[in-house]
Amino acid sequence: MTVLIASDLDRTLIYSSAALGLTMPDAVAPRLLCVEVHEHKPLSYMTERAAALLSRLTEDTVFVPTTTRTRKQYQRISLPGAQPRFAICANGGHLLVDGATDHDWRDQVTARLADECAPIEEIRAHLSATADPGWLRKERVAEDLFAYLVVERHLLPEDWVGELSVWAEARGWTVSLQGRKIYAVPKPLTKSAAVREVARRTGAEYIVTAGDSLLDADLLLAGDRGWRPGHGELAEAGWNAPHVEALPQQGVAAGEEILRRFRNANRDFRRTGKHDAAPVQALRAAPGRQAGPHGASPIAPLA
């Protein structure tokens, strides 16, 4: 019985210092393990209990880190446990197999985006023309697949992201605000499409997922069970699905709880060979569905 765990990383399993959410008294704060170093400085963490849970899960599941990070950004992370055979980067634009890029998958992605979306050059030009230097800090293109801005959130006009979303929608792109980053991503570029490919290659019988942002909604819909933390875009939007549980925990405590739920789901499925996935079988059978802020909408991801 193959259980596939596809999980977002940032603000789902791993957390920066600013996102830890350590609201408890210092004396009872959890011990933390650093899992990412950048420019010689610690950057991302998980609790030691979460690290132990993940180490055990990598022994008898197909654990697939599923992130919007570029390949270079992902490779800075050193997760506990066995090295994942598969990893999904650039929001599904790259599939890594044993650490190497699967070029067949990338070719499929490139062809689909060329057919269905406005070119990234048009998107980038619009971002540059409309972003205000007063609140814009950085402008980046990731893997020639999508663009993002780093902004001063408190200076960002309330209606700017909404106006950008309307403009991008007509060109086959979607917009997501995550912390200080504004992402512009082609609609067909989804984590769920890459997860389906990994499931096909591994023969996975049961898929469990987790994520916190609107870019994770399609990933959550592609699984048999899923969890989202009590923070993030999905929580703020009140997003839900029948098979996705909204956890009360926030910050690094949510990451630990998600891994605990993964452990329990894996244990229960291996013991009984059954799961409560009936509400979502139709969604998994129809790959042309991707989540909007409050449910599913007919946007076709990569098949």
PDB file of C-alpha atoms in Angstrom:
ATOM      1  CA  MET A   1       0.000   0.000   0.000  1.00  0.00           C
ATOM      2  CA  THR A   2       1.630   3.226  -1.155  1.00  0.00           C
ATOM      3  CA  VAL A   3       0.775   6.387   0.739  1.00  0.00           C
ATOM      4  CA  LEU A   4       1.873   9.632  -0.919  1.00  0.00           C
ATOM      5  CA  ILE A   5       2.299  12.716   1.262  1.00  0.00           C
ATOM      6  CA  ALA A   6       2.442  15.943  -0.754  1.00  0.00           C
ATOM      7  CA  SER A   7       3.005  18.958   1.460  1.00  0.00           C
ATOM      8  CA  ASP A   8       3.764  22.609   0.996  1.00  0.00           C
ATOM      9  CA  LEU A   9       6.844  23.730   2.943  1.00  0.00           C
ATOM     10  CA  ASP A  10       6.953  27.409   3.908  1.00  0.00           C
ATOM     11  CA  ARG A  11       4.432  28.291   6.631  1.00  0.00           C
ATOM     12  CA  THR A  12       3.093  24.733   6.451  1.00  0.00           C
ATOM     13  CA  LEU A  13       5.944  22.468   7.590  1.00  0.00           C
ATOM     14  CA  ILE A  14       8.821  24.929   7.986  1.00  0.00           C
ATOM     15  CA  TYR A  15       8.821  28.452   9.416  1.00  0.00           C
ATOM     16  CA  SER A  16      11.022  31.535   9.394  1.00  0.00           C
ATOM     17  CA  SER A  17      11.705  33.326  12.675  1.00  0.00           C
ATOM     18  CA  ALA A  18       8.995  35.862  11.862  1.00  0.00           C
ATOM     19  CA  ALA A  19       6.407  33.146  11.191  1.00  0.00           C
ATOM     20  CA  LEU A  20       7.079  30.835  14.176  1.00  0.00           C
ATOM     21  CA  GLY A  21       4.175  32.183  16.214  1.00  0.00           C
ATOM     22  CA  LEU A  22       5.717  31.410  19.594  1.00  0.00           C
ATOM     23  CA  THR A  23       2.963  32.943  21.706  1.00  0.00           C
ATOM     24  CA  MET A  24       3.470  30.676  24.713  1.00  0.00           C
ATOM     25  CA  PRO A  25       5.682  31.596  27.708  1.00  0.00           C
ATOM     26  CA  ASP A  26       9.375  31.276  26.906  1.00  0.00           C
ATOM     27  CA  ALA A  27       9.845  28.525  29.493  1.00  0.00           C
ATOM     28  CA  VAL A  28       7.478  26.177  27.638  1.00  0.00           C
ATOM     29  CA  ALA A  29       8.383  27.086  24.045  1.00  0.00           C
ATOM     30  CA  PRO A  30       9.238  24.050  21.902  1.00  0.00           C
ATOM     31  CA  ARG A  31      12.816  23.175  21.014  1.00  0.00           C
ATOM     32  CA  LEU A  32      13.499  24.085  17.399  1.00  0.00           C
ATOM     33  CA  LEU A  33      15.598  22.480  14.677  1.00  0.00           C
ATOM     34  CA  CYS A  34      17.080  24.691  11.956  1.00  0.00           C
ATOM     35  CA  VAL A  35      16.368  23.163   8.524  1.00  0.00           C
ATOM     36  CA  GLU A  36      17.572  25.971   6.253  1.00  0.00           C
ATOM     37  CA  VAL A  37      20.642  28.190   6.183  1.00  0.00           C
ATOM     38  CA  HIS A  38      20.952  31.118   3.782  1.00  0.00           C
ATOM     39  CA  GLU A  39      24.020  33.312   3.425  1.00  0.00           C
ATOM     40  CA  HIS A  40      25.531  31.678   6.512  1.00  0.00           C
ATOM     41  CA  LYS A  41      22.503  32.484   8.684  1.00  0.00           C
ATOM     42  CA  PRO A  42      19.728  30.211  10.004  1.00  0.00           C
ATOM     43  CA  LEU A  43      16.507  30.878   8.138  1.00  0.00           C
ATOM     44  CA  SER A  44      13.827  28.210   8.616  1.00  0.00           C
ATOM     45  CA  TYR A  45      12.837  25.927  11.468  1.00  0.00           C
ATOM     46  CA  MET A  46      10.553  23.153  12.617  1.00  0.00           C
ATOM     47  CA  THR A  47      10.060  21.791  16.115  1.00  0.00           C
ATOM     48  CA  GLU A  48      12.175  18.837  17.151  1.00  0.00           C
ATOM     49  CA  ARG A  49       8.982  16.813  17.618  1.00  0.00           C
ATOM     50  CA  ALA A  50       7.967  17.664  14.053  1.00  0.00           C
ATOM     51  CA  ALA A  51      11.407  16.611  12.827  1.00  0.00           C
ATOM     52  CA  ALA A  52      11.050  13.232  14.531  1.00  0.00           C
ATOM     53  CA  LEU A  53       7.602  12.716  12.995  1.00  0.00           C
ATOM     54  CA  LEU A  54       8.867  13.562   9.515  1.00  0.00           C
ATOM     55  CA  SER A  55      11.877  11.258   9.881  1.00  0.00           C
ATOM     56  CA  ARG A  56       9.576   8.324  10.598  1.00  0.00           C
ATOM     57  CA  LEU A  57       7.205   9.207   7.765  1.00  0.00           C
ATOM     58  CA  THR A  58       9.999   9.148   5.192  1.00  0.00           C
ATOM     59  CA  GLU A  59      10.638   5.508   6.079  1.00  0.00           C
ATOM     60  CA  ASP A  60       7.356   4.085   4.808  1.00  0.00           C
ATOM     61  CA  THR A  61       5.607   6.736   2.683  1.00  0.00           C
ATOM     62  CA  VAL A  62       6.374   8.599  -0.528  1.00  0.00           C
ATOM     63  CA  PHE A  63       7.007  12.029   0.968  1.00  0.00           C
ATOM     64  CA  VAL A  64       6.995  14.752  -1.700  1.00  0.00           C
ATOM     65  CA  PRO A  65       7.985  18.316  -0.747  1.00  0.00           C
ATOM     66  CA  THR A  66       5.695  20.479  -2.881  1.00  0.00           C
ATOM     67  CA  THR A  67       6.724  24.114  -3.036  1.00  0.00           C
ATOM     68  CA  THR A  68       6.544  27.348  -4.982  1.00  0.00           C
ATOM     69  CA  ARG A  69      10.265  27.808  -4.304  1.00  0.00           C
ATOM     70  CA  THR A  70      12.721  27.629  -7.162  1.00  0.00           C
ATOM     71  CA  ARG A  71      15.006  24.615  -7.348  1.00  0.00           C
ATOM     72  CA  LYS A  72      17.891  26.650  -5.930  1.00  0.00           C
ATOM     73  CA  GLN A  73      15.801  27.886  -3.011  1.00  0.00           C
ATOM     74  CA  TYR A  74      14.506  24.384  -2.320  1.00  0.00           C
ATOM     75  CA  GLN A  75      18.010  22.928  -2.285  1.00  0.00           C
ATOM     76  CA  ARG A  76      18.927  25.163   0.666  1.00  0.00           C
ATOM     77  CA  ILE A  77      16.539  23.153   2.825  1.00  0.00           C
ATOM     78  CA  SER A  78      17.803  20.110   4.726  1.00  0.00           C
ATOM     79  CA  LEU A  79      14.773  18.194   5.946  1.00  0.00           C
ATOM     80  CA  PRO A  80      15.133  15.404   8.513  1.00  0.00           C
ATOM     81  CA  GLY A  81      14.710  11.808   7.425  1.00  0.00           C
ATOM     82  CA  ALA A  82      15.482  10.052   4.170  1.00  0.00           C
ATOM     83  CA  GLN A  83      16.133  12.191   1.105  1.00  0.00           C
ATOM     84  CA  PRO A  84      12.848  12.441  -0.856  1.00  0.00           C
ATOM     85  CA  ARG A  85      13.014  10.683  -4.192  1.00  0.00           C
ATOM     86  CA  PHE A  86      10.579  13.206  -5.684  1.00  0.00           C
ATOM     87  CA  ALA A  87      10.250  16.930  -5.059  1.00  0.00           C
ATOM     88  CA  ILE A  88       8.033  19.489  -6.771  1.00  0.00           C
ATOM     89  CA  CYS A  89       9.391  23.017  -7.212  1.00  0.00           C
ATOM     90  CA  ALA A  90       8.268  26.249  -8.901  1.00  0.00           C
ATOM     91  CA  ASN A  91       4.604  25.516  -8.140  1.00  0.00           C
ATOM     92  CA  GLY A  92       4.691  22.377 -10.284  1.00  0.00           C
ATOM     93  CA  GLY A  93       6.937  23.726 -13.012  1.00  0.00           C
ATOM     94  CA  HIS A  94       9.807  21.432 -12.062  1.00  0.00           C
ATOM     95  CA  LEU A  95       9.725  17.817 -10.953  1.00  0.00           C
ATOM     96  CA  LEU A  96      12.942  16.643  -9.311  1.00  0.00           C
ATOM     97  CA  VAL A  97      13.742  12.921  -9.353  1.00  0.00           C
ATOM     98  CA  ASP A  98      16.603  11.938  -7.049  1.00  0.00           C
ATOM     99  CA  GLY A  99      17.577  15.612  -6.999  1.00  0.00           C
ATOM    100  CA  ALA A 100      17.744  16.028 -10.796  1.00  0.00           C
ATOM    101  CA  THR A 101      15.330  17.895 -13.047  1.00  0.00           C
ATOM    102  CA  ASP A 102      12.927  15.744 -15.062  1.00  0.00           C
ATOM    103  CA  HIS A 103      13.220  17.434 -18.457  1.00  0.00           C
ATOM    104  CA  ASP A 104      10.282  15.591 -20.009  1.00  0.00           C
ATOM    105  CA  TRP A 105       8.003  17.086 -17.365  1.00  0.00           C
ATOM    106  CA  ARG A 106       9.446  20.568 -17.865  1.00  0.00           C
ATOM    107  CA  ASP A 107       8.903  20.295 -21.635  1.00  0.00           C
ATOM    108  CA  GLN A 108       5.235  19.438 -21.053  1.00  0.00           C
ATOM    109  CA  VAL A 109       4.848  22.433 -18.763  1.00  0.00           C
ATOM    110  CA  THR A 110       6.525  24.812 -21.193  1.00  0.00           C
ATOM    111  CA  ALA A 111       4.320  23.713 -24.087  1.00  0.00           C
ATOM    112  CA  ARG A 112       1.123  24.048 -22.081  1.00  0.00           C
ATOM    113  CA  LEU A 113       1.933  27.545 -20.842  1.00  0.00           C
ATOM    114  CA  ALA A 114       2.855  28.734 -24.339  1.00  0.00           C
ATOM    115  CA  ASP A 115      -0.519  27.537 -25.633  1.00  0.00           C
ATOM    116  CA  GLU A 116      -2.763  28.897 -22.886  1.00  0.00           C
ATOM    117  CA  CYS A 117      -1.264  31.948 -21.191  1.00  0.00           C
ATOM    118  CA  ALA A 118       0.065  35.385 -21.942  1.00  0.00           C
ATOM    119  CA  PRO A 119       3.874  35.383 -22.013  1.00  0.00           C
ATOM    120  CA  ILE A 120       5.730  36.158 -18.820  1.00  0.00           C
ATOM    121  CA  GLU A 121       7.332  39.181 -20.478  1.00  0.00           C
ATOM    122  CA  GLU A 122       3.906  40.849 -20.702  1.00  0.00           C
ATOM    123  CA  ILE A 123       3.179  40.111 -17.054  1.00  0.00           C
ATOM    124  CA  ARG A 124       6.530  41.374 -15.887  1.00  0.00           C
ATOM    125  CA  ALA A 125       6.200  44.587 -17.912  1.00  0.00           C
ATOM    126  CA  HIS A 126       2.814  45.274 -16.330  1.00  0.00           C
ATOM    127  CA  LEU A 127       4.147  44.646 -12.823  1.00  0.00           C
ATOM    128  CA  SER A 128       7.050  46.996 -13.420  1.00  0.00           C
ATOM    129  CA  ALA A 129       4.784  49.703 -14.820  1.00  0.00           C
ATOM    130  CA  THR A 130       2.185  49.602 -12.038  1.00  0.00           C
ATOM    131  CA  ALA A 131       4.202  48.841  -8.882  1.00  0.00           C
ATOM    132  CA  ASP A 132       5.070  51.893  -6.796  1.00  0.00           C
ATOM    133  CA  PRO A 133       8.738  52.221  -5.798  1.00  0.00           C
ATOM    134  CA  GLY A 134       7.469  53.521  -2.475  1.00  0.00           C
ATOM    135  CA  TRP A 135       6.377  50.017  -1.441  1.00  0.00           C
ATOM    136  CA  LEU A 136       8.177  47.754  -3.930  1.00  0.00           C
ATOM    137  CA  ARG A 137      11.387  46.211  -2.598  1.00  0.00           C
ATOM    138  CA  LYS A 138      12.246  43.509  -5.126  1.00  0.00           C
ATOM    139  CA  GLU A 139      10.962  42.192  -8.437  1.00  0.00           C
ATOM    140  CA  ARG A 140      11.858  38.652  -9.477  1.00  0.00           C
ATOM    141  CA  VAL A 141      11.155  36.054 -12.163  1.00  0.00           C
ATOM    142  CA  ALA A 142      11.339  32.458 -10.947  1.00  0.00           C
ATOM    143  CA  GLU A 143      12.628  29.766 -13.304  1.00  0.00           C
ATOM    144  CA  ASP A 144      11.196  31.728 -16.288  1.00  0.00           C
ATOM    145  CA  LEU A 145       7.806  30.427 -15.163  1.00  0.00           C
ATOM    146  CA  PHE A 146       6.226  33.028 -12.879  1.00  0.00           C
ATOM    147  CA  ALA A 147       6.924  36.411 -11.344  1.00  0.00           C
ATOM    148  CA  TYR A 148       6.758  37.781  -7.835  1.00  0.00           C
ATOM    149  CA  LEU A 149       7.236  41.056  -5.999  1.00  0.00           C
ATOM    150  CA  VAL A 150       8.567  41.615  -2.496  1.00  0.00           C
ATOM    151  CA  VAL A 151       6.707  44.544  -0.965  1.00  0.00           C
ATOM    152  CA  GLU A 152       6.284  46.545   2.210  1.00  0.00           C
ATOM    153  CA  ARG A 153       2.923  45.106   3.158  1.00  0.00           C
ATOM    154  CA  HIS A 154       1.821  48.020   5.351  1.00  0.00           C
ATOM    155  CA  LEU A 155       2.381  50.476   2.470  1.00  0.00           C
ATOM    156  CA  LEU A 156       0.627  48.370  -0.179  1.00  0.00           C
ATOM    157  CA  PRO A 157      -2.646  49.999  -1.348  1.00  0.00           C
ATOM    158  CA  GLU A 158      -5.656  47.894  -0.377  1.00  0.00           C
ATOM    159  CA  ASP A 159      -7.032  47.660  -3.914  1.00  0.00           C
ATOM    160  CA  TRP A 160      -3.792  47.056  -5.826  1.00  0.00           C
ATOM    161  CA  VAL A 161      -3.742  43.274  -5.574  1.00  0.00           C
ATOM    162  CA  GLY A 162      -7.411  43.061  -6.511  1.00  0.00           C
ATOM    163  CA  GLU A 163      -6.902  45.191  -9.605  1.00  0.00           C
ATOM    164  CA  LEU A 164      -3.878  43.129 -10.591  1.00  0.00           C
ATOM    165  CA  SER A 165      -5.901  39.937 -10.161  1.00  0.00           C
ATOM    166  CA  VAL A 166      -8.599  41.143 -12.569  1.00  0.00           C
ATOM    167  CA  TRP A 167      -5.997  42.145 -15.160  1.00  0.00           C
ATOM    168  CA  ALA A 168      -4.124  38.839 -14.814  1.00  0.00           C
ATOM    169  CA  GLU A 169      -7.292  36.713 -14.973  1.00  0.00           C
ATOM    170  CA  ALA A 170      -7.989  37.841 -18.528  1.00  0.00           C
ATOM    171  CA  ARG A 171      -4.508  36.698 -19.540  1.00  0.00           C
ATOM    172  CA  GLY A 172      -4.632  33.231 -18.016  1.00  0.00           C
ATOM    173  CA  TRP A 173      -2.724  34.119 -14.845  1.00  0.00           C
ATOM    174  CA  THR A 174      -3.625  34.156 -11.155  1.00  0.00           C
ATOM    175  CA  VAL A 175      -2.383  36.352  -8.296  1.00  0.00           C
ATOM    176  CA  SER A 176      -1.612  35.374  -4.700  1.00  0.00           C
ATOM    177  CA  LEU A 177      -0.498  37.542  -1.773  1.00  0.00           C
ATOM    178  CA  GLN A 178       1.631  35.616   0.739  1.00  0.00           C
ATOM    179  CA  GLY A 179       3.174  37.647   3.510  1.00  0.00           C
ATOM    180  CA  ARG A 180       5.406  40.224   1.823  1.00  0.00           C
ATOM    181  CA  LYS A 181       5.314  38.486  -1.575  1.00  0.00           C
ATOM    182  CA  ILE A 182       2.845  38.974  -4.416  1.00  0.00           C
ATOM    183  CA  TYR A 183       2.924  36.059  -6.868  1.00  0.00           C
ATOM    184  CA  ALA A 184       1.706  36.130 -10.471  1.00  0.00           C
ATOM    185  CA  VAL A 185       1.424  32.534 -11.675  1.00  0.00           C
ATOM    186  CA  PRO A 186       0.018  31.013 -14.897  1.00  0.00           C
ATOM    187  CA  LYS A 187      -3.243  29.224 -14.154  1.00  0.00           C
ATOM    188  CA  PRO A 188      -2.152  25.865 -15.635  1.00  0.00           C
ATOM    189  CA  LEU A 189       0.991  25.871 -13.466  1.00  0.00           C
ATOM    190  CA  THR A 190      -0.237  23.885 -10.467  1.00  0.00           C
ATOM    191  CA  LYS A 191       1.188  21.716  -7.746  1.00  0.00           C
ATOM    192  CA  SER A 192      -1.656  19.230  -8.189  1.00  0.00           C
ATOM    193  CA  ALA A 193      -0.653  18.371 -11.758  1.00  0.00           C
ATOM    194  CA  ALA A 194       2.848  17.414 -10.671  1.00  0.00           C
ATOM    195  CA  VAL A 195       1.475  15.451  -7.701  1.00  0.00           C
ATOM    196  CA  ARG A 196      -0.749  13.448 -10.052  1.00  0.00           C
ATOM    197  CA  GLU A 197       2.340  12.624 -12.116  1.00  0.00           C
ATOM    198  CA  VAL A 198       4.206  11.387  -9.029  1.00  0.00           C
ATOM    199  CA  ALA A 199       1.161   9.354  -7.996  1.00  0.00           C
ATOM    200  CA  ARG A 200       1.075   7.769 -11.468  1.00  0.00           C
ATOM    201  CA  ARG A 201       4.762   6.856 -11.317  1.00  0.00           C
ATOM    202  CA  THR A 202       4.619   5.437  -7.794  1.00  0.00           C
ATOM    203  CA  GLY A 203       1.226   3.751  -7.971  1.00  0.00           C
ATOM    204  CA  ALA A 204       0.100   5.632  -4.864  1.00  0.00           C
ATOM    205  CA  GLU A 205      -3.229   4.423  -3.499  1.00  0.00           C
ATOM    206  CA  TYR A 206      -3.779   7.192  -0.977  1.00  0.00           C
ATOM    207  CA  ILE A 207      -2.771  10.863  -1.178  1.00  0.00           C
ATOM    208  CA  VAL A 208      -2.676  13.215   1.793  1.00  0.00           C
ATOM    209  CA  THR A 209      -1.816  16.885   1.472  1.00  0.00           C
ATOM    210  CA  ALA A 210      -1.287  20.131   3.390  1.00  0.00           C
ATOM    211  CA  GLY A 211      -0.870  23.801   2.523  1.00  0.00           C
ATOM    212  CA  ASP A 212      -1.644  27.310   3.715  1.00  0.00           C
ATOM    213  CA  SER A 213      -1.902  29.576   0.648  1.00  0.00           C
ATOM    214  CA  LEU A 214      -4.294  30.007  -2.267  1.00  0.00           C
ATOM    215  CA  LEU A 215      -1.616  28.441  -4.464  1.00  0.00           C
ATOM    216  CA  ASP A 216      -2.078  25.286  -2.345  1.00  0.00           C
ATOM    217  CA  ALA A 217      -5.838  25.031  -2.855  1.00  0.00           C
ATOM    218  CA  ASP A 218      -5.567  22.861  -5.972  1.00  0.00           C
ATOM    219  CA  LEU A 219      -3.066  20.647  -4.133  1.00  0.00           C
ATOM    220  CA  LEU A 220      -5.515  20.136  -1.284  1.00  0.00           C
ATOM    221  CA  LEU A 221      -8.326  19.297  -3.696  1.00  0.00           C
ATOM    222  CA  ALA A 222      -6.143  16.684  -5.421  1.00  0.00           C
ATOM    223  CA  GLY A 223      -5.726  14.597  -2.260  1.00  0.00           C
ATOM    224  CA  ASP A 224      -7.872  12.094  -0.428  1.00  0.00           C
ATOM    225  CA  ARG A 225      -7.409  13.974   2.829  1.00  0.00           C
ATOM    226  CA  GLY A 226      -5.828  17.312   3.620  1.00  0.00           C
ATOM    227  CA  TRP A 227      -5.120  19.831   6.330  1.00  0.00           C
ATOM    228  CA  ARG A 228      -4.572  23.563   6.402  1.00  0.00           C
ATOM    229  CA  PRO A 229      -3.167  25.538   9.345  1.00  0.00           C
ATOM    230  CA  GLY A 230      -5.055  28.229  11.235  1.00  0.00           C
ATOM    231  CA  HIS A 231      -3.017  30.930   9.515  1.00  0.00           C
ATOM    232  CA  GLY A 232      -2.376  31.913   5.899  1.00  0.00           C
ATOM    233  CA  GLU A 233      -4.390  32.931   2.854  1.00  0.00           C
ATOM    234  CA  LEU A 234      -6.729  29.941   2.960  1.00  0.00           C
ATOM    235  CA  ALA A 235      -7.616  30.608   6.597  1.00  0.00           C
ATOM    236  CA  GLU A 236      -8.134  34.320   5.918  1.00  0.00           C
ATOM    237  CA  ALA A 237     -10.393  33.538   2.942  1.00  0.00           C
ATOM    238  CA  GLY A 238     -12.380  30.936   4.891  1.00  0.00           C
ATOM    239  CA  TRP A 239     -11.546  28.382   2.192  1.00  0.00           C
ATOM    240  CA  ASN A 240     -12.779  24.847   2.820  1.00  0.00           C
ATOM    241  CA  ALA A 241     -13.477  21.532   1.151  1.00  0.00           C
ATOM    242  CA  PRO A 242     -15.281  18.438   2.474  1.00  0.00           C
ATOM    243  CA  HIS A 243     -12.102  16.401   2.947  1.00  0.00           C
ATOM    244  CA  VAL A 244      -9.821  19.221   4.150  1.00  0.00           C
ATOM    245  CA  GLU A 245      -9.649  19.946   7.864  1.00  0.00           C
ATOM    246  CA  ALA A 246      -8.936  23.453   9.098  1.00  0.00           C
ATOM    247  CA  LEU A 247      -6.640  23.151  12.109  1.00  0.00           C
ATOM    248  CA  PRO A 248      -6.796  25.642  14.979  1.00  0.00           C
ATOM    249  CA  GLN A 249      -3.025  25.675  15.467  1.00  0.00           C
ATOM    250  CA  GLN A 250      -0.981  28.515  14.008  1.00  0.00           C
ATOM    251  CA  GLY A 251       2.724  29.002  13.389  1.00  0.00           C
ATOM    252  CA  VAL A 252       5.257  26.255  13.954  1.00  0.00           C
ATOM    253  CA  ALA A 253       2.806  24.386  16.190  1.00  0.00           C
ATOM    254  CA  ALA A 254       0.593  23.908  13.130  1.00  0.00           C
ATOM    255  CA  GLY A 255       3.476  22.295  11.261  1.00  0.00           C
ATOM    256  CA  GLU A 256       3.917  19.783  14.060  1.00  0.00           C
ATOM    257  CA  GLU A 257       0.192  19.038  14.168  1.00  0.00           C
ATOM    258  CA  ILE A 258       0.046  18.529  10.391  1.00  0.00           C
ATOM    259  CA  LEU A 259       2.818  15.950  10.600  1.00  0.00           C
ATOM    260  CA  ARG A 260       0.979  14.237  13.442  1.00  0.00           C
ATOM    261  CA  ARG A 261      -2.116  14.035  11.225  1.00  0.00           C
ATOM    262  CA  PHE A 262       0.000  12.641   8.377  1.00  0.00           C
ATOM    263  CA  ARG A 263       1.337   9.961  10.732  1.00  0.00           C
ATOM    264  CA  ASN A 264      -2.147   8.995  11.883  1.00  0.00           C
ATOM    265  CA  ALA A 265      -3.548   8.893   8.343  1.00  0.00           C
ATOM    266  CA  ASN A 266      -0.668   6.696   7.176  1.00  0.00           C
ATOM    267  CA  ARG A 267      -1.060   4.370  10.154  1.00  0.00           C
ATOM    268  CA  ASP A 268      -4.824   4.060   9.753  1.00  0.00           C
ATOM    269  CA  PHE A 269      -4.670   3.412   6.017  1.00  0.00           C
ATOM    270  CA  ARG A 270      -1.971   0.782   6.382  1.00  0.00           C
ATOM    271  CA  ARG A 271      -3.904  -0.952   9.114  1.00  0.00           C
ATOM    272  CA  THR A 272      -7.308  -1.016   7.402  1.00  0.00           C
ATOM    273  CA  GLY A 273      -6.630  -0.324   3.723  1.00  0.00           C
ATOM    274  CA  LYS A 274      -9.572   2.085   3.861  1.00  0.00           C
ATOM    275  CA  HIS A 275      -9.979   5.820   3.921  1.00  0.00           C
ATOM    276  CA  ASP A 276     -12.777   8.379   3.913  1.00  0.00           C
ATOM    277  CA  ALA A 277     -12.050   9.789   0.453  1.00  0.00           C
ATOM    278  CA  ALA A 278     -15.485   9.236  -1.105  1.00  0.00           C
ATOM    279  CA  PRO A 279     -16.389  12.967  -1.207  1.00  0.00           C
ATOM    280  CA  VAL A 280     -13.426  13.778  -3.447  1.00  0.00           C
ATOM    281  CA  GLN A 281     -13.184  10.874  -5.841  1.00  0.00           C
ATOM    282  CA  ALA A 282     -15.021  12.887  -8.500  1.00  0.00           C
ATOM    283  CA  LEU A 283     -12.547  15.738  -8.107  1.00  0.00           C
ATOM    284  CA  ARG A 284      -9.540  13.427  -8.417  1.00  0.00           C
ATOM    285  CA  ALA A 285     -11.057  11.766 -11.468  1.00  0.00           C
ATOM    286  CA  ALA A 286     -11.549  15.158 -13.150  1.00  0.00           C
ATOM    287  CA  PRO A 287      -8.180  16.897 -13.381  1.00  0.00           C
ATOM    288  CA  GLY A 288      -9.762  19.999 -14.926  1.00  0.00           C
ATOM    289  CA  ARG A 289     -10.644  21.515 -11.556  1.00  0.00           C
ATOM    290  CA  GLN A 290      -8.659  23.952  -9.490  1.00  0.00           C
ATOM    291  CA  ALA A 291      -9.672  25.682  -6.308  1.00  0.00           C
ATOM    292  CA  GLY A 292     -10.765  29.270  -6.010  1.00  0.00           C
ATOM    293  CA  PRO A 293     -10.986  31.179  -2.719  1.00  0.00           C
ATOM    294  CA  HIS A 294     -14.092  29.287  -1.576  1.00  0.00           C
ATOM    295  CA  GLY A 295     -14.095  26.041  -3.526  1.00  0.00           C
ATOM    296  CA  ALA A 296     -13.505  24.608  -6.966  1.00  0.00           C
ATOM    297  CA  SER A 297     -13.677  26.409 -10.285  1.00  0.00           C
ATOM    298  CA  PRO A 298     -13.189  24.991 -13.782  1.00  0.00           C
ATOM    299  CA  ILE A 299      -9.570  25.828 -14.514  1.00  0.00           C
ATOM    300  CA  ALA A 300      -7.625  23.054 -16.195  1.00  0.00           C
ATOM    301  CA  PRO A 301      -4.219  22.234 -14.674  1.00  0.00           C
ATOM    302  CA  LEU A 302      -1.590  20.250 -16.497  1.00  0.00           C
ATOM    303  CA  ALA A 303      -2.794  16.717 -17.108  1.00  0.00           C
TER     304      ALA A 303
END
